[in-house]
Short mmCIF file of C-alpha atoms and ligand atoms in Angstrom, two decimals:
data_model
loop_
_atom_site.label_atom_id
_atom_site.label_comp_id
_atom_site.label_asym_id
_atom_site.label_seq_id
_atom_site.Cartn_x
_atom_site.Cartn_y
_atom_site.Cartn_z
CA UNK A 1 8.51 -87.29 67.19
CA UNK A 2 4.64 -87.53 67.74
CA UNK A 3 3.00 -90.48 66.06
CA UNK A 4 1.65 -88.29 63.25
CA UNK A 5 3.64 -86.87 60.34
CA UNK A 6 4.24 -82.58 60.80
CA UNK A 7 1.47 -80.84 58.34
CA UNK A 8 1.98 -77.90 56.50
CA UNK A 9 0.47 -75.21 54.50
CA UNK A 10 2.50 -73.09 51.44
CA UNK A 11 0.23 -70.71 50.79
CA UNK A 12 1.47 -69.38 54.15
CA UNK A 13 4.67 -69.05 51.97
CA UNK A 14 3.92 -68.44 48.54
CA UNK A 15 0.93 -65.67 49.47
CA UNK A 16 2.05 -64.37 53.18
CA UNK A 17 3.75 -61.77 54.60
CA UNK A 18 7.52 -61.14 55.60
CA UNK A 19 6.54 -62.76 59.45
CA UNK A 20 4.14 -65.67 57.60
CA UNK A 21 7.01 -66.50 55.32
CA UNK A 22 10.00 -66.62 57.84
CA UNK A 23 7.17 -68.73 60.57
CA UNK A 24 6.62 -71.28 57.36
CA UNK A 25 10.56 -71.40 56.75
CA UNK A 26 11.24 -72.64 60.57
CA UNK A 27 9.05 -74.90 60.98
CA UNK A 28 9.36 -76.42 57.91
CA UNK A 29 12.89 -77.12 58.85
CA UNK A 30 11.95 -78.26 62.22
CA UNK A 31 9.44 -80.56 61.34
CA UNK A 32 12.20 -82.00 58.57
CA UNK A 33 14.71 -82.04 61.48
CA UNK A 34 12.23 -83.68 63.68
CA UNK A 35 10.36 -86.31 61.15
CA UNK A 36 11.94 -85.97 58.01
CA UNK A 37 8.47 -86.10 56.33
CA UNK A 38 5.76 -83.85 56.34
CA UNK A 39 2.51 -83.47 54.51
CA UNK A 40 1.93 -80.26 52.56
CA UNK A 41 -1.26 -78.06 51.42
CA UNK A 42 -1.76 -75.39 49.58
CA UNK A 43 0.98 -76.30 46.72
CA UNK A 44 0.35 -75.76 42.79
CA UNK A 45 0.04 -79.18 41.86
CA UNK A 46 -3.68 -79.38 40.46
CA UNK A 47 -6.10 -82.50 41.92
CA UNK A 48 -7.67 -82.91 38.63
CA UNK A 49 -4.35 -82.62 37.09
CA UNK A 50 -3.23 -85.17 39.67
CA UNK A 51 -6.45 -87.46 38.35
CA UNK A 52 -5.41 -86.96 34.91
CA UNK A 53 -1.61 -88.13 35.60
CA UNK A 54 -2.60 -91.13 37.47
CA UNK A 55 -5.38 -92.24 34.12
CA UNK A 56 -2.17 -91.33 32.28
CA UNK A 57 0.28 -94.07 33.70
CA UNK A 58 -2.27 -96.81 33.82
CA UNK A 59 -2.82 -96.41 30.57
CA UNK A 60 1.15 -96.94 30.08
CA UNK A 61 1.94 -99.31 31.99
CA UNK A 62 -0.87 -101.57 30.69
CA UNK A 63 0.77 -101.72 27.03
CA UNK A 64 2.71 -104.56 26.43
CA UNK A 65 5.90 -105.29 27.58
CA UNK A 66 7.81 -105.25 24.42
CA UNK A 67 6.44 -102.16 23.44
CA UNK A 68 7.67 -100.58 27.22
CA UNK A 69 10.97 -102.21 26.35
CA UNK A 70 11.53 -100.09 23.11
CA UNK A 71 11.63 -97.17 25.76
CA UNK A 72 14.27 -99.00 28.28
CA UNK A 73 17.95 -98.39 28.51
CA UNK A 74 18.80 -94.78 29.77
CA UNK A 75 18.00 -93.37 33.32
CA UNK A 76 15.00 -91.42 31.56
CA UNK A 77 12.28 -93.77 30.20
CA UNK A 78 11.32 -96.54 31.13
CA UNK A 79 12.88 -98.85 33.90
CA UNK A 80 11.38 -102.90 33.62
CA UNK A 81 10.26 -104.58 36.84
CA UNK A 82 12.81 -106.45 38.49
CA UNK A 83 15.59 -104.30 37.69
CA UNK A 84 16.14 -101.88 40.78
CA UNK A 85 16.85 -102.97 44.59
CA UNK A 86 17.54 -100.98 47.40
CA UNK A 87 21.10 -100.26 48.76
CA UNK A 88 22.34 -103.47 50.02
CA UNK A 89 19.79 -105.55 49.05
CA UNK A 90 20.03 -108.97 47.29
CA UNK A 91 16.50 -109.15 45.47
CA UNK A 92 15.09 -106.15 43.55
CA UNK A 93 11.68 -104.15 44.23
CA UNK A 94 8.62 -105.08 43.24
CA UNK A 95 7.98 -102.17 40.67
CA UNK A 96 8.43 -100.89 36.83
CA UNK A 97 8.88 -97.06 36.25
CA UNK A 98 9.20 -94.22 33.92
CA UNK A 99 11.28 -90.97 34.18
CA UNK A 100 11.24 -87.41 32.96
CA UNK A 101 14.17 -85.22 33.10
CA UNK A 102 14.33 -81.41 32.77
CA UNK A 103 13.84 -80.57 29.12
CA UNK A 104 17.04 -78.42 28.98
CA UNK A 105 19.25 -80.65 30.79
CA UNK A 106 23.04 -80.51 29.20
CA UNK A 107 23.85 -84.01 28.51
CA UNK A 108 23.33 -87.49 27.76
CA UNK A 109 20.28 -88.20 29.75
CA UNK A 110 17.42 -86.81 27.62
CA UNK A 111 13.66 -87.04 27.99
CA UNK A 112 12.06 -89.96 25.96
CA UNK A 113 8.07 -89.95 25.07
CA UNK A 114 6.01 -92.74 24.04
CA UNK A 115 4.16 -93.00 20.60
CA UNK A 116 0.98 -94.29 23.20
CA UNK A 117 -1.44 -93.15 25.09
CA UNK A 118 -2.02 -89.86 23.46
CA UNK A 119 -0.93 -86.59 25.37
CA UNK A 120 1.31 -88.44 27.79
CA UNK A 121 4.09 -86.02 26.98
CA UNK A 122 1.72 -82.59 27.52
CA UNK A 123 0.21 -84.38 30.68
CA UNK A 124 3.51 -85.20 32.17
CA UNK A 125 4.91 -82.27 31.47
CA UNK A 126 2.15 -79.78 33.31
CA UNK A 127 2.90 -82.38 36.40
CA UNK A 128 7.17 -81.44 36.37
CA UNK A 129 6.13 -78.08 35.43
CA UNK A 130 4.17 -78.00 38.84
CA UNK A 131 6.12 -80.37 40.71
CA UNK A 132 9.30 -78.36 39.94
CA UNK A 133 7.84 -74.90 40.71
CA UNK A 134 6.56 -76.15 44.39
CA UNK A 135 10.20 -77.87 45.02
CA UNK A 136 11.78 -74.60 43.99
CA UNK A 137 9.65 -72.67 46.72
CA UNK A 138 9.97 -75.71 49.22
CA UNK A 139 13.86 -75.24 48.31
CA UNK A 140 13.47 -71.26 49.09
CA UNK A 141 11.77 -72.08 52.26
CA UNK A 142 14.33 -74.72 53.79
CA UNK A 143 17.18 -71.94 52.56
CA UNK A 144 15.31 -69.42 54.38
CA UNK A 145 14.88 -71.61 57.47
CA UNK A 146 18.41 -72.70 57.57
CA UNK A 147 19.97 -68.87 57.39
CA UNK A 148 21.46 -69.47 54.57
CA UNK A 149 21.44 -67.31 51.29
CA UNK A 150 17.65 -67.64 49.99
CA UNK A 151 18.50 -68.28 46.53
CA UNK A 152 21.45 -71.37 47.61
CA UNK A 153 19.24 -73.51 45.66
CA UNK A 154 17.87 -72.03 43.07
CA UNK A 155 21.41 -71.01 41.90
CA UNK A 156 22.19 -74.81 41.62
CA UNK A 157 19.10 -76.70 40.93
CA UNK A 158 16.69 -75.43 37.77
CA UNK A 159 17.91 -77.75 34.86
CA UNK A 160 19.95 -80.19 36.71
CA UNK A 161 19.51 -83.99 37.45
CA UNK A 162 16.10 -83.92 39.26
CA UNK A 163 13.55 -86.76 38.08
CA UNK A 164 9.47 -87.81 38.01
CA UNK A 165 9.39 -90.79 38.46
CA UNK A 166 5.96 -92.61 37.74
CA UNK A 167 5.57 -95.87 39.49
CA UNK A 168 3.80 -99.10 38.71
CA UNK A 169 3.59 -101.64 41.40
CA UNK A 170 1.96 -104.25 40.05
CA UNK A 171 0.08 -107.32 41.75
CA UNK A 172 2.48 -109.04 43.29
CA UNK A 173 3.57 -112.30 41.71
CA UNK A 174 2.59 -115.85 43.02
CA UNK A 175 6.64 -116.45 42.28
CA UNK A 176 8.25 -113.24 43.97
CA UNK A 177 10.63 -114.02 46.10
CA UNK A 178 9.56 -114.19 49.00
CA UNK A 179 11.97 -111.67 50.40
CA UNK A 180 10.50 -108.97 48.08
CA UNK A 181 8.92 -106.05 48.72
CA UNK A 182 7.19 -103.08 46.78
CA UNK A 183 10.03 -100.83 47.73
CA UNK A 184 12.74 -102.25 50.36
CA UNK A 185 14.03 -99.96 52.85
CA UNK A 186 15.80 -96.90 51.71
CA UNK A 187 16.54 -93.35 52.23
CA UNK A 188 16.21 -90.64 49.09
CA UNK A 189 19.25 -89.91 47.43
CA UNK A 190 18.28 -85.98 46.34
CA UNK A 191 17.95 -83.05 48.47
CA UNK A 192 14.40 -83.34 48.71
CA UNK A 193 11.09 -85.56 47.35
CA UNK A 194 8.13 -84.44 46.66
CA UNK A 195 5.96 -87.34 46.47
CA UNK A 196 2.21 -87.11 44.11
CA UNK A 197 0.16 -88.63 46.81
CA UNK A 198 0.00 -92.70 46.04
CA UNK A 199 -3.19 -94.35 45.59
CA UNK A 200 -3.95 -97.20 47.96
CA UNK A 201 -1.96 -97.90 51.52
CA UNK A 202 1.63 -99.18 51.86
CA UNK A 203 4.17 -96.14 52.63
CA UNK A 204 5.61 -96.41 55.63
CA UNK A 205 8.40 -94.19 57.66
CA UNK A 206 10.58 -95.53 60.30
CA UNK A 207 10.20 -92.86 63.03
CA UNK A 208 13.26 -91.84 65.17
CA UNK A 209 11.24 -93.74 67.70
CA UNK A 210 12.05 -96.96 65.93
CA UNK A 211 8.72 -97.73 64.49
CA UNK A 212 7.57 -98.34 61.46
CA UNK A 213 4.30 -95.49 60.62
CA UNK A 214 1.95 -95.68 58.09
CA UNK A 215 1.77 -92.43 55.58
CA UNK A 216 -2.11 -91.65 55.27
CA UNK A 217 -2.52 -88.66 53.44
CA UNK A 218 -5.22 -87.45 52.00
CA UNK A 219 -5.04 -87.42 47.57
CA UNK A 220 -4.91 -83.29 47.50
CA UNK A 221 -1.83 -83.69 49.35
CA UNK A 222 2.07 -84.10 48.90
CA UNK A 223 4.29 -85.92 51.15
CA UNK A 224 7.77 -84.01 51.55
CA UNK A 225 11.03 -85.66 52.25
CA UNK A 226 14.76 -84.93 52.53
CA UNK A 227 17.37 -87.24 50.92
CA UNK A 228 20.98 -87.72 51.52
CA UNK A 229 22.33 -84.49 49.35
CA UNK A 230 20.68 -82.98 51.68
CA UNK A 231 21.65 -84.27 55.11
CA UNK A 232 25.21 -84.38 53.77
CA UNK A 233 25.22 -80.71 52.79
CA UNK A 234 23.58 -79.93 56.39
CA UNK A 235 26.13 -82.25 58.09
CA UNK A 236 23.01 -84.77 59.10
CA UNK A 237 21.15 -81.58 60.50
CA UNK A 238 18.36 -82.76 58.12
CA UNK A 239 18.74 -86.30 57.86
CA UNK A 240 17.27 -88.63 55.52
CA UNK A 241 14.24 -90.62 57.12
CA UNK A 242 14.43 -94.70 56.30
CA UNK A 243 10.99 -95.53 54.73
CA UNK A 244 9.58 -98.11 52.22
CA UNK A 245 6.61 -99.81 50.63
CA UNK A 246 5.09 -103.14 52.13
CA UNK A 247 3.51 -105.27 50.03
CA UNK A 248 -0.88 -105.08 49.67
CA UNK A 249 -2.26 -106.63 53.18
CA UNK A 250 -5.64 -106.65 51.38
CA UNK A 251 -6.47 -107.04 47.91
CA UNK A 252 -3.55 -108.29 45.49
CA UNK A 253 -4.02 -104.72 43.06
CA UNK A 254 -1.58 -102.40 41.36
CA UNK A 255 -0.26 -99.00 42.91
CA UNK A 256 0.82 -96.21 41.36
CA UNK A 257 3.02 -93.58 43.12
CA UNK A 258 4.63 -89.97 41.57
CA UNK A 259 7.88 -88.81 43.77
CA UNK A 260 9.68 -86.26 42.04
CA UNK A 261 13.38 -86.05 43.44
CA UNK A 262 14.78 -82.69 43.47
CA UNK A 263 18.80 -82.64 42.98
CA UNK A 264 21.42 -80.31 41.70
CA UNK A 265 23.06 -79.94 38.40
CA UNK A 266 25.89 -82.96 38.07
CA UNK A 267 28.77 -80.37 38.46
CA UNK A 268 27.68 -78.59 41.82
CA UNK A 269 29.27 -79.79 44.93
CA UNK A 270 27.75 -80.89 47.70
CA UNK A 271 29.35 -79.41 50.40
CA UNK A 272 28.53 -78.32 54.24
CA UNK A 273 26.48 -75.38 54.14
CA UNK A 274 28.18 -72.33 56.10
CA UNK A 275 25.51 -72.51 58.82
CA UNK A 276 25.53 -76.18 59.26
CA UNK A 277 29.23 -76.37 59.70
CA UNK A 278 31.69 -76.08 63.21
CA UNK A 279 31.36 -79.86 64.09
CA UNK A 280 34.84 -80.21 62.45
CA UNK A 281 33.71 -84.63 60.88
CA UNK A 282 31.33 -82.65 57.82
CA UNK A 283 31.36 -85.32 55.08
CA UNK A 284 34.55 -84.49 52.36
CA UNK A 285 32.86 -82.63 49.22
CA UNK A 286 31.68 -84.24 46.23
CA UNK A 287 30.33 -83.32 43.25
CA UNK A 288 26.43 -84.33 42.82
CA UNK A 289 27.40 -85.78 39.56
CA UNK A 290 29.94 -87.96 41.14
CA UNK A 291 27.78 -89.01 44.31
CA UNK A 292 24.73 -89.91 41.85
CA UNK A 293 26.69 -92.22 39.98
CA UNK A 294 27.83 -93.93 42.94
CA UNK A 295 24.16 -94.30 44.35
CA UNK A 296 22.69 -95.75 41.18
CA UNK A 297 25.50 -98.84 40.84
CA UNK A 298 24.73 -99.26 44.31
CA UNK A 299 20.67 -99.54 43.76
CA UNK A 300 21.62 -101.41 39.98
CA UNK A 301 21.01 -98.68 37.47
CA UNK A 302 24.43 -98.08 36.48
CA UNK A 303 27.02 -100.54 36.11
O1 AKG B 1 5.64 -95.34 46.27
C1 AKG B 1 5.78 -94.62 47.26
O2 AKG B 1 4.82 -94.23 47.92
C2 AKG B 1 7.16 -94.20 47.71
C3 AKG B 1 8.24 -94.47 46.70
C4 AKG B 1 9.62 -94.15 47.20
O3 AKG B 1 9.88 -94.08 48.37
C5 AKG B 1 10.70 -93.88 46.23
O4 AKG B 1 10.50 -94.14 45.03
O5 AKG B 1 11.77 -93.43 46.64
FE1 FE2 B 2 11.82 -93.17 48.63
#
């Protein structure tokens, strides 16, 4: 892989022809086979709406901690600091978040809103509104790209168990362990993650190469990755790329991030994909409800 992340424009998708379309679909799925990551232009999430989202969560995360508490106990809400770690890792990450569900989710997870700041709810809902419609084409694309049926996806994801997740990383503590980081090591759990450009430094990638590279993209931006759904249902074709968030080189300030993690509905199995198949070692089928529950005991938000 070259030392710079693949970039990529959807408008070539969303507003070209039948040849601009298929071009975007293949190398969109080589530059996830390749990388993992790319960058992406040209998508319907809004810069000033962007702005607006990132005023938003300050403005939550700076109320006090009781008051985030009275919001804590489901997987949507909030999510204290200190309570998630990576796979396989003894201390947790260095960050507090909040999640929002689909709206018409069957089910026990439901969206929670806070009483404060004001419009929270209509902000962060224009953000899944957008988010979701750009994973669904992303979703099109990599079906596309991958010869399989085009709407695969879109048959199994719209109101299933994908999440925003807003991210405070605060300053980090004079007590932290010193073993903690912003975000250990990890690879996505979901098919795919599209990621609200973060504001300030600290995302890195481990290439295939076997170095750790800095994400610098620019705010207008999203940062696209694929999770383990989705090398399992390609049979590691698209593999999930190892990444995490070092701690602030420079000045001890907060950072906010915005990944939204596109997954199925709980009951849809994740199973080799026709035209991923033939090596004869695929993965055994699971259902994504079933494989989600195992991933969040392992990261400590299920026990
Ligand atoms: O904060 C970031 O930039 C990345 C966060 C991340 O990798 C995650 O939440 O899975
Ligand atoms: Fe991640």
């Amino acid at each position: 892989m070259a030392e710079t992340i693949p970039h990529l424009d959807l408008a070539d998708f969303t507003s070209g022809d039948e040849k601009a379309r298929r071009d975007f679909a293949t190398r969109l799925v080589g530059a996830l086979e390749q990388c993992g990551f790319i960058t992406l232009e040209g998508h319907a999430v809004d810069a000033a709406l962007i702005a607006r989202s990132y005023e938003m969560a300050e403005a939550f995360f700076n109320l006090p901690e009781a008051e985030k508490r009275t919001y804590a106990g489901g997987l949507r809400g909030y999510t204290p600091f200190g309570r998630e770690h990576a796979k396989d890792m003894t201390v947790p990450d260095l960050k507090e978040f909040w999640q929002i569900g689909y709206e018409a989710h069957a089910g026990a997870d439901q969206n929670v809103w806070p009483d404060r700041p004001v419009d929270f709810r209509e902000v962060f809902g224009a953000l899944f509104e957008a988010l979701e419609s750009t994973g669904r084409q992303l979703l099109s694309a990599i079906a596309i790209g991958l010869e399989i049926e085009p709407e695969y996806f879109e048959d199994r994801v719209p109101d299933g168990t994908s999440l925003l997740r807003l991210i405070h990383y605060p300053p980090v503590p004079e007590n932290a362990d010193p073993k903690s980081v912003r975000a250990a090591a990890h690879e996505d759990i979901n098919l795919i993650t599209l990621l609200v450009a973060a504001q300030g430094a600290g995302l890195e990638i481990f290439t295939r190469e076997g170095k750790w590279l800095p994400v610098n993209n620019q705010p207008a931006h999203l940062v696209v990755d694929t999770g383990d759904m989705m090398a399992r249902i390609t049979n590691g074709r698209l593999s999930a790329t190892t990444h995490r968030v070092v701690n602030p080189a420079g000045p001890n300030v907060s950072r906010y991030s915005m990944p939204f993690f596109v997954q199925p509905r709980e009951d849809v199995m994740l199973e080799c994909l026709t035209s991923c198949g033939g090596s004869g070692d695929s993965p055994e089928p699971l259902t994504t409800g079933d494989f989600l529950n195992q991933r969040l005991v392992e990261i400590g938000l299920k026990k």
